[in-house]
PDB file of C-alpha atoms in Angstrom:
ATOM      1  CA  MET A   1       0.000   0.000   0.000  1.00 45.00           C
ATOM      2  CA  THR A   2       1.291   3.458  -0.890  1.00 47.00           C
ATOM      3  CA  VAL A   3       0.341   6.211   1.561  1.00 44.00           C
ATOM      4  CA  GLN A   4       0.123   9.677   0.047  1.00 49.00           C
ATOM      5  CA  PRO A   5       2.090  12.658   1.488  1.00 49.00           C
ATOM      6  CA  ASN A   6      -0.999  14.204   3.109  1.00 52.00           C
ATOM      7  CA  THR A   7      -1.625  10.982   4.990  1.00 48.00           C
ATOM      8  CA  LEU A   8       1.999  10.819   6.112  1.00 47.00           C
ATOM      9  CA  ARG A   9       1.731  14.324   7.520  1.00 49.00           C
ATOM     10  CA  ASN A  10      -1.450  13.297   9.338  1.00 50.00           C
ATOM     11  CA  LEU A  11       0.337  10.268  10.787  1.00 46.00           C
ATOM     12  CA  ASP A  12       3.088  12.531  12.117  1.00 51.00           C
ATOM     13  CA  THR A  13       0.407  14.606  13.802  1.00 49.00           C
ATOM     14  CA  LEU A  14      -1.106  11.413  15.171  1.00 44.00           C
ATOM     15  CA  ARG A  15       2.186  10.337  16.743  1.00 51.00           C
ATOM     16  CA  TRP A  16       2.612  13.763  18.389  1.00 47.00           C
ATOM     17  CA  ALA A  17      -0.959  13.718  19.693  1.00 47.00           C
ATOM     18  CA  ALA A  18      -0.501  10.214  21.093  1.00 47.00           C
ATOM     19  CA  ALA A  19       2.608  11.260  22.962  1.00 51.00           C
ATOM     20  CA  GLU A  20       0.907  14.368  24.351  1.00 51.00           C
ATOM     21  CA  SER A  21      -2.214  12.445  25.360  1.00 49.00           C
ATOM     22  CA  THR A  22      -0.210   9.753  27.126  1.00 50.00           C
ATOM     23  CA  SER A  23       1.765  12.358  29.030  1.00 52.00           C
ATOM     24  CA  LYS A  24      -1.364  14.203  30.122  1.00 47.00           C
ATOM     25  CA  THR A  25      -3.146  11.001  31.159  1.00 47.00           C
ATOM     26  CA  GLN A  26      -0.242   9.929  33.327  1.00 52.00           C
ATOM     27  CA  TYR A  27      -0.182  13.390  34.944  1.00 45.00           C
ATOM     28  CA  ALA A  28      -3.951  13.229  35.497  1.00 47.00           C
ATOM     29  CA  LYS A  29      -3.607  10.108  37.641  1.00 48.00           C
ATOM     30  CA  ARG A  30      -1.955  12.114  40.402  1.00 53.00           C
ATOM     31  CA  PRO A  31      -4.189  13.120  43.348  1.00 54.00           C
ATOM     32  CA  GLY A  32      -6.164  16.268  42.775  1.00 53.00           C
ATOM     33  CA  ASN A  33      -6.015  16.126  38.988  1.00 51.00           C
ATOM     34  CA  ARG A  34      -9.440  14.562  38.184  1.00 53.00           C
ATOM     35  CA  GLY A  35     -10.306  17.349  35.763  1.00 52.00           C
ATOM     36  CA  LEU A  36      -7.192  16.749  33.797  1.00 45.00           C
ATOM     37  CA  ARG A  37      -7.996  13.018  33.837  1.00 53.00           C
ATOM     38  CA  SER A  38     -11.306  13.737  32.057  1.00 56.00           C
ATOM     39  CA  CYS A  39      -9.484  15.889  29.512  1.00 50.00           C
ATOM     40  CA  GLY A  40      -7.039  13.069  28.903  1.00 54.00           C
ATOM     41  CA  LEU A  41      -9.808  10.535  28.284  1.00 55.00           C
ATOM     42  CA  LEU A  42     -11.509  12.944  25.890  1.00 55.00           C
ATOM     43  CA  ALA A  43      -8.226  13.422  24.050  1.00 53.00           C
ATOM     44  CA  LEU A  44      -7.791   9.662  23.729  1.00 53.00           C
ATOM     45  CA  PHE A  45     -11.331   9.314  22.348  1.00 55.00           C
ATOM     46  CA  LEU A  46     -10.677  11.991  19.744  1.00 56.00           C
ATOM     47  CA  LEU A  47      -7.340  10.376  18.963  1.00 51.00           C
ATOM     48  CA  PHE A  48      -8.866   6.983  18.176  1.00 56.00           C
ATOM     49  CA  THR A  49     -11.573   8.604  16.061  1.00 57.00           C
ATOM     50  CA  PHE A  50      -8.921  10.473  14.092  1.00 52.00           C
ATOM     51  CA  CYS A  51      -6.935   7.245  13.683  1.00 50.00           C
ATOM     52  CA  SER A  52      -9.876   5.358  12.160  1.00 56.00           C
ATOM     53  CA  VAL A  53     -10.425   8.196   9.663  1.00 48.00           C
ATOM     54  CA  LEU A  54      -6.777   7.977   8.620  1.00 48.00           C
ATOM     55  CA  VAL A  55      -7.006   4.226   8.095  1.00 48.00           C
ATOM     56  CA  ARG A  56     -10.066   4.632   5.851  1.00 58.00           C
ATOM     57  CA  GLN A  57      -8.291   7.378   3.900  1.00 54.00           C
ATOM     58  CA  ALA A  58      -5.177   5.241   3.389  1.00 50.00           C
ATOM     59  CA  ASN A  59      -7.229   2.232   2.285  1.00 53.00           C
ATOM     60  CA  GLY A  60      -9.122   4.389  -0.158  1.00 50.00           C
ATOM     61  CA  GLN A  61      -5.898   5.703  -1.658  1.00 52.00           C
ATOM     62  CA  ALA A  62      -4.547   2.176  -2.049  1.00 46.00           C
ATOM     63  CA  ALA A  63      -7.726   1.002  -3.772  1.00 48.00           C
ATOM     64  CA  GLY A  64      -7.724   4.057  -6.023  1.00 47.00           C
ATOM     65  CA  SER A  65      -4.108   3.557  -7.087  1.00 48.00           C
ATOM     66  CA  THR A  66      -4.835  -0.061  -8.013  1.00 50.00           C
ATOM     67  CA  ALA A  67      -7.874   0.768 -10.140  1.00 54.00           C
ATOM     68  CA  SER A  68      -6.631   3.921 -11.862  1.00 70.00           C
ATOM     69  CA  GLN A  69      -4.912   3.900 -15.254  1.00 69.00           C
ATOM     70  CA  ALA A  70      -2.570   6.349 -16.912  1.00 71.00           C
ATOM     71  CA  PRO A  71      -4.375   8.827 -19.178  1.00 73.00           C
ATOM     72  CA  ARG A  72      -4.327   8.017 -22.883  1.00 68.00           C
ATOM     73  CA  PRO A  73      -2.089  10.260 -25.033  1.00 72.00           C
ATOM     74  CA  TRP A  74      -3.928  13.018 -26.868  1.00 68.00           C
ATOM     75  CA  ASN A  75      -5.811  11.879 -29.979  1.00 71.00           C
ATOM     76  CA  GLN A  76      -4.444   8.328 -29.854  1.00 79.00           C
ATOM     77  CA  ASN A  77      -6.575   5.634 -31.456  1.00 87.00           C
ATOM     78  CA  ALA A  78      -7.090   3.277 -28.524  1.00 84.00           C
ATOM     79  CA  ASN A  79      -8.292   0.521 -30.870  1.00 88.00           C
ATOM     80  CA  GLY A  80      -5.381   0.759 -33.299  1.00 95.00           C
ATOM     81  CA  MET A  81      -2.856  -1.937 -34.154  1.00 96.00           C
ATOM     82  CA  HIS A  82      -0.013  -2.183 -31.666  1.00 97.00           C
ATOM     83  CA  VAL A  83       3.388  -1.435 -33.187  1.00 98.00           C
ATOM     84  CA  TYR A  84       6.813  -1.738 -31.570  1.00 98.00           C
ATOM     85  CA  ILE A  85       9.705   0.117 -33.230  1.00 98.00           C
ATOM     86  CA  TRP A  86      13.031  -1.569 -32.518  1.00 98.00           C
ATOM     87  CA  ALA A  87      15.631   1.086 -33.380  1.00 96.00           C
ATOM     88  CA  GLY A  88      19.329   1.444 -32.614  1.00 92.00           C
ATOM     89  CA  LEU A  89      22.050   4.008 -32.188  1.00 91.00           C
ATOM     90  CA  LYS A  90      22.935   6.044 -35.265  1.00 93.00           C
ATOM     91  CA  SER A  91      25.848   4.935 -37.418  1.00 92.00           C
ATOM     92  CA  HIS A  92      27.521   5.906 -40.722  1.00 91.00           C
ATOM     93  CA  PHE A  93      27.676   9.472 -42.061  1.00 88.00           C
ATOM     94  CA  ALA A  94      25.281  12.402 -41.684  1.00 93.00           C
ATOM     95  CA  GLY A  95      21.873  11.601 -43.154  1.00 92.00           C
ATOM     96  CA  GLN A  96      22.528   7.848 -43.166  1.00 94.00           C
ATOM     97  CA  HIS A  97      21.346   5.057 -40.864  1.00 92.00           C
ATOM     98  CA  ASP A  98      19.581   7.507 -38.554  1.00 97.00           C
ATOM     99  CA  TYR A  99      17.819   4.871 -36.481  1.00 96.00           C
ATOM    100  CA  PRO A 100      16.986   7.148 -33.506  1.00 97.00           C
ATOM    101  CA  GLN A 101      15.424   9.721 -35.848  1.00 97.00           C
ATOM    102  CA  PHE A 102      13.272   6.982 -37.351  1.00 98.00           C
ATOM    103  CA  LEU A 103      12.009   6.074 -33.900  1.00 98.00           C
ATOM    104  CA  ALA A 104      11.133   9.717 -33.236  1.00 97.00           C
ATOM    105  CA  ASP A 105       9.561  10.407 -36.645  1.00 98.00           C
ATOM    106  CA  TRP A 106       7.689   7.186 -37.230  1.00 98.00           C
ATOM    107  CA  SER A 107       6.278   6.939 -33.732  1.00 97.00           C
ATOM    108  CA  LYS A 108       4.473  10.186 -34.633  1.00 96.00           C
ATOM    109  CA  ILE A 109       3.609   9.156 -38.210  1.00 97.00           C
ATOM    110  CA  LEU A 110       2.138   5.832 -37.131  1.00 98.00           C
ATOM    111  CA  THR A 111       0.199   7.425 -34.258  1.00 96.00           C
ATOM    112  CA  GLU A 112      -1.258   9.958 -36.697  1.00 95.00           C
ATOM    113  CA  HIS A 113      -2.294   7.006 -38.875  1.00 97.00           C
ATOM    114  CA  GLY A 114      -4.143   5.290 -36.052  1.00 96.00           C
ATOM    115  CA  ALA A 115      -1.560   2.939 -34.524  1.00 97.00           C
ATOM    116  CA  VAL A 116      -0.671   2.495 -30.857  1.00 96.00           C
ATOM    117  CA  VAL A 117       3.119   2.820 -30.834  1.00 97.00           C
ATOM    118  CA  ASP A 118       5.845   1.725 -28.457  1.00 96.00           C
ATOM    119  CA  GLY A 119       9.567   1.439 -29.111  1.00 97.00           C
ATOM    120  CA  ALA A 120      13.115   1.780 -27.884  1.00 96.00           C
ATOM    121  CA  LEU A 121      16.777   1.506 -28.830  1.00 96.00           C
ATOM    122  CA  HIS A 122      16.795  -2.116 -27.681  1.00 95.00           C
ATOM    123  CA  ALA A 123      15.034  -5.343 -28.562  1.00 95.00           C
ATOM    124  CA  PRO A 124      11.477  -5.716 -27.239  1.00 96.00           C
ATOM    125  CA  ARG A 125      10.977  -7.750 -24.090  1.00 92.00           C
ATOM    126  CA  GLY A 126       8.578 -10.661 -23.887  1.00 89.00           C
ATOM    127  CA  ALA A 127       6.036  -8.795 -21.757  1.00 93.00           C
ATOM    128  CA  VAL A 128       5.834  -5.997 -24.342  1.00 95.00           C
ATOM    129  CA  LEU A 129       5.459  -8.435 -27.229  1.00 97.00           C
ATOM    130  CA  GLU A 130       2.421 -10.055 -25.615  1.00 95.00           C
ATOM    131  CA  HIS A 131       0.415  -6.986 -26.664  1.00 94.00           C
ATOM    132  CA  THR A 132       2.190  -6.229 -29.972  1.00 98.00           C
ATOM    133  CA  ASP A 133       0.882  -6.934 -33.475  1.00 98.00           C
ATOM    134  CA  VAL A 134       4.002  -6.046 -35.460  1.00 98.00           C
ATOM    135  CA  VAL A 135       7.645  -5.205 -34.727  1.00 98.00           C
ATOM    136  CA  ILE A 136       9.421  -2.766 -37.072  1.00 98.00           C
ATOM    137  CA  ILE A 137      13.187  -3.310 -37.027  1.00 98.00           C
ATOM    138  CA  TYR A 138      15.446  -0.488 -38.168  1.00 98.00           C
ATOM    139  CA  LYS A 139      18.870  -0.921 -36.603  1.00 97.00           C
ATOM    140  CA  GLY A 140      22.201  -2.151 -37.827  1.00 94.00           C
ATOM    141  CA  ASP A 141      22.884  -5.877 -37.600  1.00 95.00           C
ATOM    142  CA  ALA A 142      19.760  -6.911 -35.711  1.00 95.00           C
ATOM    143  CA  GLY A 143      20.835 -10.512 -36.247  1.00 94.00           C
ATOM    144  CA  TYR A 144      23.138 -10.128 -33.248  1.00 96.00           C
ATOM    145  CA  MET A 145      20.748 -11.022 -30.439  1.00 96.00           C
ATOM    146  CA  THR A 146      21.203 -12.459 -26.993  1.00 96.00           C
ATOM    147  CA  ASP A 147      19.601 -15.804 -26.184  1.00 96.00           C
ATOM    148  CA  ASP A 148      16.853 -14.033 -24.241  1.00 96.00           C
ATOM    149  CA  GLU A 149      16.160 -11.643 -27.132  1.00 97.00           C
ATOM    150  CA  LYS A 150      16.000 -14.559 -29.573  1.00 96.00           C
ATOM    151  CA  ALA A 151      13.632 -16.485 -27.336  1.00 96.00           C
ATOM    152  CA  ALA A 152      11.296 -13.488 -26.991  1.00 97.00           C
ATOM    153  CA  LEU A 153      11.241 -12.804 -30.746  1.00 97.00           C
ATOM    154  CA  GLU A 154      10.779 -16.478 -31.625  1.00 97.00           C
ATOM    155  CA  ALA A 155       7.843 -16.778 -29.210  1.00 97.00           C
ATOM    156  CA  PHE A 156       6.316 -13.647 -30.748  1.00 98.00           C
ATOM    157  CA  VAL A 157       6.622 -15.050 -34.281  1.00 98.00           C
ATOM    158  CA  LYS A 158       5.331 -18.449 -33.163  1.00 98.00           C
ATOM    159  CA  ARG A 159       2.107 -16.894 -31.930  1.00 97.00           C
ATOM    160  CA  GLY A 160       1.718 -15.151 -35.304  1.00 98.00           C
ATOM    161  CA  GLY A 161       3.337 -11.787 -34.640  1.00 98.00           C
ATOM    162  CA  GLY A 162       4.480  -9.744 -37.644  1.00 98.00           C
ATOM    163  CA  LEU A 163       7.939  -8.405 -38.506  1.00 98.00           C
ATOM    164  CA  VAL A 164       9.019  -5.520 -40.739  1.00 98.00           C
ATOM    165  CA  SER A 165      12.743  -5.403 -41.573  1.00 98.00           C
ATOM    166  CA  LEU A 166      14.290  -2.230 -43.000  1.00 98.00           C
ATOM    167  CA  HIS A 167      17.711  -1.868 -44.645  1.00 97.00           C
ATOM    168  CA  ASP A 168      20.575  -3.627 -42.807  1.00 95.00           C
ATOM    169  CA  SER A 169      18.438  -4.926 -39.954  1.00 96.00           C
ATOM    170  CA  LEU A 170      18.654  -8.339 -41.642  1.00 97.00           C
ATOM    171  CA  CYS A 171      22.438  -8.450 -41.279  1.00 97.00           C
ATOM    172  CA  GLY A 172      24.084 -10.667 -38.678  1.00 97.00           C
ATOM    173  CA  PRO A 173      26.347 -13.638 -37.933  1.00 97.00           C
ATOM    174  CA  ASP A 174      23.841 -16.316 -38.987  1.00 97.00           C
ATOM    175  CA  PRO A 175      21.905 -15.244 -42.087  1.00 97.00           C
ATOM    176  CA  ALA A 176      20.121 -18.581 -42.392  1.00 97.00           C
ATOM    177  CA  TYR A 177      18.595 -18.064 -38.945  1.00 97.00           C
ATOM    178  CA  PHE A 178      17.424 -14.512 -39.625  1.00 97.00           C
ATOM    179  CA  ALA A 179      16.148 -15.554 -43.052  1.00 98.00           C
ATOM    180  CA  SER A 180      13.883 -18.039 -41.267  1.00 97.00           C
ATOM    181  CA  LEU A 181      12.222 -15.041 -39.613  1.00 98.00           C
ATOM    182  CA  VAL A 182      11.973 -12.532 -42.485  1.00 98.00           C
ATOM    183  CA  GLY A 183      12.599 -14.528 -45.682  1.00 98.00           C
ATOM    184  CA  GLY A 184      16.130 -13.346 -46.491  1.00 98.00           C
ATOM    185  CA  ALA A 185      19.272 -12.086 -44.762  1.00 98.00           C
ATOM    186  CA  LYS A 186      22.936 -11.288 -45.319  1.00 97.00           C
ATOM    187  CA  LYS A 187      26.094 -12.132 -43.417  1.00 97.00           C
ATOM    188  CA  HIS A 188      27.943  -9.451 -41.486  1.00 96.00           C
ATOM    189  CA  GLY A 189      31.565  -8.957 -42.504  1.00 94.00           C
ATOM    190  CA  GLU A 190      31.098  -9.934 -46.151  1.00 95.00           C
ATOM    191  CA  ILE A 191      31.094  -7.478 -49.050  1.00 96.00           C
ATOM    192  CA  ASN A 192      27.452  -7.787 -50.071  1.00 96.00           C
ATOM    193  CA  TYR A 193      26.497  -4.118 -50.501  1.00 97.00           C
ATOM    194  CA  THR A 194      26.760  -1.502 -53.234  1.00 97.00           C
ATOM    195  CA  LEU A 195      27.173   1.559 -50.978  1.00 96.00           C
ATOM    196  CA  GLY A 196      25.430   4.733 -52.184  1.00 96.00           C
ATOM    197  CA  ALA A 197      24.297   4.486 -55.799  1.00 97.00           C
ATOM    198  CA  PRO A 198      21.217   4.844 -58.034  1.00 98.00           C
ATOM    199  CA  ILE A 199      18.975   1.841 -57.296  1.00 98.00           C
ATOM    200  CA  PRO A 200      16.493   1.218 -60.149  1.00 98.00           C
ATOM    201  CA  TYR A 201      13.331  -0.534 -58.956  1.00 98.00           C
ATOM    202  CA  THR A 202      11.377  -2.935 -61.126  1.00 98.00           C
ATOM    203  CA  VAL A 203       8.004  -3.805 -59.595  1.00 98.00           C
ATOM    204  CA  VAL A 204       7.418  -7.492 -60.348  1.00 98.00           C
ATOM    205  CA  ASP A 205       4.071  -7.847 -58.577  1.00 98.00           C
ATOM    206  CA  ALA A 206       2.088  -4.712 -59.333  1.00 96.00           C
ATOM    207  CA  THR A 207      -1.144  -6.485 -58.344  1.00 97.00           C
ATOM    208  CA  ASN A 208      -0.042  -6.840 -54.730  1.00 98.00           C
ATOM    209  CA  PRO A 209      -1.943  -4.246 -52.664  1.00 98.00           C
ATOM    210  CA  ILE A 210       1.228  -3.271 -50.783  1.00 98.00           C
ATOM    211  CA  MET A 211       2.635  -1.971 -54.091  1.00 98.00           C
ATOM    212  CA  LYS A 212      -0.446   0.055 -55.026  1.00 95.00           C
ATOM    213  CA  SER A 213       1.453   3.364 -55.006  1.00 83.00           C
ATOM    214  CA  MET A 214       4.763   2.025 -56.332  1.00 94.00           C
ATOM    215  CA  SER A 215       6.075   2.514 -59.854  1.00 95.00           C
ATOM    216  CA  ASN A 216       9.356   1.670 -61.553  1.00 97.00           C
ATOM    217  CA  PHE A 217      11.637   4.479 -60.412  1.00 95.00           C
ATOM    218  CA  THR A 218      15.226   5.023 -59.328  1.00 97.00           C
ATOM    219  CA  LEU A 219      16.188   5.831 -55.744  1.00 97.00           C
ATOM    220  CA  PHE A 220      19.650   6.923 -54.627  1.00 98.00           C
ATOM    221  CA  ASP A 221      20.376   4.536 -51.788  1.00 98.00           C
ATOM    222  CA  GLU A 222      22.196   1.238 -51.205  1.00 97.00           C
ATOM    223  CA  ALA A 223      21.294  -2.259 -52.384  1.00 98.00           C
ATOM    224  CA  PHE A 224      22.312  -5.675 -51.081  1.00 98.00           C
ATOM    225  CA  TYR A 225      23.248  -8.859 -52.925  1.00 97.00           C
ATOM    226  CA  ASN A 226      24.774 -12.257 -52.108  1.00 97.00           C
ATOM    227  CA  MET A 227      21.774 -12.977 -49.916  1.00 98.00           C
ATOM    228  CA  THR A 228      20.751 -16.081 -47.988  1.00 98.00           C
ATOM    229  CA  TRP A 229      17.142 -16.919 -48.792  1.00 98.00           C
ATOM    230  CA  ALA A 230      14.531 -18.887 -46.866  1.00 97.00           C
ATOM    231  CA  HIS A 231      13.228 -22.036 -48.528  1.00 95.00           C
ATOM    232  CA  ASP A 232      10.099 -24.122 -48.071  1.00 93.00           C
ATOM    233  CA  PRO A 233       8.487 -21.689 -47.910  1.00 96.00           C
ATOM    234  CA  GLY A 234      10.350 -19.010 -49.773  1.00 96.00           C
ATOM    235  CA  MET A 235       9.666 -15.319 -49.832  1.00 97.00           C
ATOM    236  CA  HIS A 236       7.436 -13.559 -52.376  1.00 98.00           C
ATOM    237  CA  VAL A 237       9.233 -10.914 -54.459  1.00 98.00           C
ATOM    238  CA  LEU A 238       7.535  -7.533 -54.882  1.00 98.00           C
ATOM    239  CA  ALA A 239      10.366  -5.554 -56.521  1.00 98.00           C
ATOM    240  CA  THR A 240      13.905  -6.145 -57.752  1.00 98.00           C
ATOM    241  CA  ALA A 241      16.862  -3.931 -58.652  1.00 98.00           C
ATOM    242  CA  VAL A 242      19.807  -4.264 -61.011  1.00 98.00           C
ATOM    243  CA  MET A 243      23.059  -3.976 -59.067  1.00 98.00           C
ATOM    244  CA  PRO A 244      24.896  -0.793 -60.115  1.00 97.00           C
ATOM    245  CA  GLY A 245      28.568  -0.816 -61.045  1.00 96.00           C
ATOM    246  CA  THR A 246      30.106   0.396 -57.806  1.00 97.00           C
ATOM    247  CA  PRO A 247      33.572  -0.615 -56.553  1.00 96.00           C
ATOM    248  CA  SER A 248      32.040  -2.771 -53.811  1.00 96.00           C
ATOM    249  CA  ALA A 249      29.603  -4.465 -56.207  1.00 96.00           C
ATOM    250  CA  GLY A 250      32.504  -5.661 -58.355  1.00 96.00           C
ATOM    251  CA  THR A 251      31.542  -8.673 -60.465  1.00 96.00           C
ATOM    252  CA  HIS A 252      27.972  -8.527 -59.109  1.00 97.00           C
ATOM    253  CA  LYS A 253      27.305  -5.543 -61.377  1.00 97.00           C
ATOM    254  CA  GLY A 254      24.190  -6.219 -63.458  1.00 97.00           C
ATOM    255  CA  GLU A 255      22.767  -8.896 -61.175  1.00 97.00           C
ATOM    256  CA  VAL A 256      19.022  -8.679 -60.557  1.00 98.00           C
ATOM    257  CA  VAL A 257      18.348  -9.048 -56.831  1.00 98.00           C
ATOM    258  CA  PRO A 258      15.067  -8.822 -54.876  1.00 98.00           C
ATOM    259  CA  GLN A 259      14.946  -5.695 -52.716  1.00 98.00           C
ATOM    260  CA  ILE A 260      11.313  -5.687 -51.522  1.00 98.00           C
ATOM    261  CA  TRP A 261       9.390  -8.804 -50.538  1.00 98.00           C
ATOM    262  CA  THR A 262       6.861 -10.473 -48.251  1.00 98.00           C
ATOM    263  CA  TYR A 263       7.299 -13.702 -46.345  1.00 98.00           C
ATOM    264  CA  GLU A 264       4.642 -15.974 -44.854  1.00 98.00           C
ATOM    265  CA  HIS A 265       5.493 -18.999 -42.761  1.00 98.00           C
ATOM    266  CA  THR A 266       4.385 -21.005 -39.737  1.00 97.00           C
ATOM    267  CA  VAL A 267       6.695 -22.083 -36.944  1.00 94.00           C
ATOM    268  CA  SER A 268       6.079 -25.692 -35.923  1.00 93.00           C
ATOM    269  CA  GLY A 269       3.181 -25.761 -33.485  1.00 95.00           C
ATOM    270  CA  GLY A 270       2.491 -22.065 -33.956  1.00 96.00           C
ATOM    271  CA  GLU A 271       0.270 -19.656 -35.868  1.00 97.00           C
ATOM    272  CA  PRO A 272       0.897 -18.301 -39.397  1.00 98.00           C
ATOM    273  CA  ALA A 273       3.254 -15.303 -39.282  1.00 98.00           C
ATOM    274  CA  ARG A 274       4.134 -12.565 -41.769  1.00 98.00           C
ATOM    275  CA  ALA A 275       7.175 -10.436 -42.548  1.00 98.00           C
ATOM    276  CA  PHE A 276       7.637  -7.487 -44.898  1.00 98.00           C
ATOM    277  CA  VAL A 277      11.106  -6.373 -46.019  1.00 98.00           C
ATOM    278  CA  TRP A 278      12.418  -3.200 -47.673  1.00 98.00           C
ATOM    279  CA  MET A 279      16.189  -3.373 -48.069  1.00 98.00           C
ATOM    280  CA  GLN A 280      16.741   0.333 -48.643  1.00 98.00           C
ATOM    281  CA  GLY A 281      16.836   3.086 -46.006  1.00 97.00           C
ATOM    282  CA  HIS A 282      20.581   3.759 -46.154  1.00 97.00           C
ATOM    283  CA  GLU A 283      19.755   7.394 -46.942  1.00 97.00           C
ATOM    284  CA  TYR A 284      17.322   8.539 -44.265  1.00 98.00           C
ATOM    285  CA  ALA A 285      15.729  11.156 -46.541  1.00 97.00           C
ATOM    286  CA  ASN A 286      14.172   8.349 -48.580  1.00 98.00           C
ATOM    287  CA  PHE A 287      11.683   7.678 -45.780  1.00 98.00           C
ATOM    288  CA  ASP A 288      10.035  10.953 -46.848  1.00 97.00           C
ATOM    289  CA  ASN A 289       9.519   9.711 -50.405  1.00 97.00           C
ATOM    290  CA  TYR A 290       5.756   9.525 -50.938  1.00 97.00           C
ATOM    291  CA  GLN A 291       5.778   6.190 -52.751  1.00 97.00           C
ATOM    292  CA  ILE A 292       8.076   4.637 -50.162  1.00 98.00           C
ATOM    293  CA  GLN A 293       6.039   5.949 -47.241  1.00 97.00           C
ATOM    294  CA  GLN A 294       2.764   4.652 -48.673  1.00 98.00           C
ATOM    295  CA  MET A 295       4.356   1.271 -49.360  1.00 98.00           C
ATOM    296  CA  LEU A 296       5.728   1.067 -45.813  1.00 98.00           C
ATOM    297  CA  LEU A 297       2.381   1.935 -44.233  1.00 98.00           C
ATOM    298  CA  ARG A 298       0.715  -0.821 -46.248  1.00 98.00           C
ATOM    299  CA  GLY A 299       3.500  -3.310 -45.566  1.00 98.00           C
ATOM    300  CA  ILE A 300       3.299  -2.659 -41.816  1.00 98.00           C
ATOM    301  CA  ALA A 301      -0.474  -3.179 -41.786  1.00 98.00           C
ATOM    302  CA  TRP A 302      -0.149  -6.353 -43.865  1.00 98.00           C
ATOM    303  CA  ALA A 303       2.510  -7.806 -41.535  1.00 98.00           C
ATOM    304  CA  ALA A 304       0.223  -7.041 -38.578  1.00 98.00           C
ATOM    305  CA  LYS A 305      -2.553  -9.063 -40.289  1.00 98.00           C
ATOM    306  CA  LYS A 306      -4.737  -5.995 -40.655  1.00 98.00           C
ATOM    307  CA  PRO A 307      -6.440  -4.792 -43.851  1.00 98.00           C
ATOM    308  CA  VAL A 308      -3.598  -3.441 -45.968  1.00 98.00           C
ATOM    309  CA  ASP A 309      -5.003   0.105 -46.117  1.00 98.00           C
ATOM    310  CA  THR A 310      -5.781   0.349 -42.386  1.00 98.00           C
ATOM    311  CA  LEU A 311      -3.088   2.945 -41.717  1.00 98.00           C
ATOM    312  CA  ILE A 312      -3.498   4.732 -45.062  1.00 97.00           C
ATOM    313  CA  ASP A 313      -7.253   5.193 -44.681  1.00 96.00           C
ATOM    314  CA  TYR A 314      -7.356   6.086 -40.995  1.00 95.00           C
ATOM    315  CA  VAL A 315      -9.358   9.229 -40.285  1.00 92.00           C
ATOM    316  CA  PRO A 316      -8.771  10.642 -36.803  1.00 87.00           C
ATOM    317  CA  PRO A 317     -11.761  11.773 -34.757  1.00 83.00           C
ATOM    318  CA  PRO A 318     -12.242  15.470 -33.984  1.00 80.00           C
ATOM    319  CA  PRO A 319      -9.502  16.646 -31.604  1.00 75.00           C
ATOM    320  CA  GLU A 320     -10.267  16.295 -27.921  1.00 72.00           C
ATOM    321  CA  HIS A 321      -8.143  19.328 -27.074  1.00 68.00           C
ATOM    322  CA  VAL A 322      -8.354  22.675 -28.862  1.00 73.00           C
ATOM    323  CA  GLN A 323      -5.437  25.079 -28.596  1.00 72.00           C
ATOM    324  CA  ALA A 324      -6.358  28.498 -27.243  1.00 71.00           C
ATOM    325  CA  PRO A 325      -5.757  31.356 -29.683  1.00 74.00           C
ATOM    326  CA  VAL A 326      -2.490  33.216 -29.254  1.00 70.00           C
ATOM    327  CA  LYS A 327      -2.934  36.695 -27.849  1.00 72.00           C
ATOM    328  CA  GLY A 328      -2.867  39.324 -30.591  1.00 68.00           C
ATOM    329  CA  GLN A 329      -3.830  36.859 -33.364  1.00 65.00           C
ATOM    330  CA  PRO A 330      -7.311  36.389 -34.822  1.00 60.00           C
TER     331      PRO A 330
END
């Protein structure tokens, strides 16, 4: 039980009153002090009455603290899909791999589109994942997980939780393992990247609702090749890119490699799970690209097993709080 400050102050008063009453009662027992004895008894009666009031007040506070809940953030859709953003510390040069900025920006974007968002610069814990529909991963080398982090993520996927992997999140020490979660992955330490270059998209499944706003266009970013793919089942390709002739691409120049895909699978004894992957995001500015943003919102909803346009079509209710006009302005 937590006793509030006002109650604590009252208890201090109670202790002082008890000491005073005891002292007066003992003095009243002396011959010739019957009047004081009556005063002492009256003081004790009032003291016990005051004590019972304090006990009721403290019990009421304890009951209230158990039943009360934190207020909901302004204009949040309480019935929205639950999204956890797993970000990381920034790396690379200015404007690149800005994982913390993604956490800040997309927590607001997704909330504005009707989602209930949580997130951090560390992997989600099991207790958080119990109430999560989809985890968005945007951090370098997310394949490096502790045993506890693996167990939590595997349990989440087994119960049908969705994953969204962006850029080099699918990089790690064991690409076959991470590919079993998201459909494809690459090994850390190998040269399997183009670095910054024009990446020409070719949409290969224009009928997929996730790609409704996507066209064949070129994005200056980074592409990956020499991938490890999941098999039985395999992933479903949404868009590919021709590897540009950069020094790091070397002999892989001209290869056609999937860059956007979906993946559906079922862990043994579990529920069907989904993953959506976009392998770009090297240049943070590309998250502001309209086509990319629309695709991501649809891919997130799809991975969460919601109607694909849930986030796109969300219309917020009238605001609960109206800002007062600034003095001197109409």
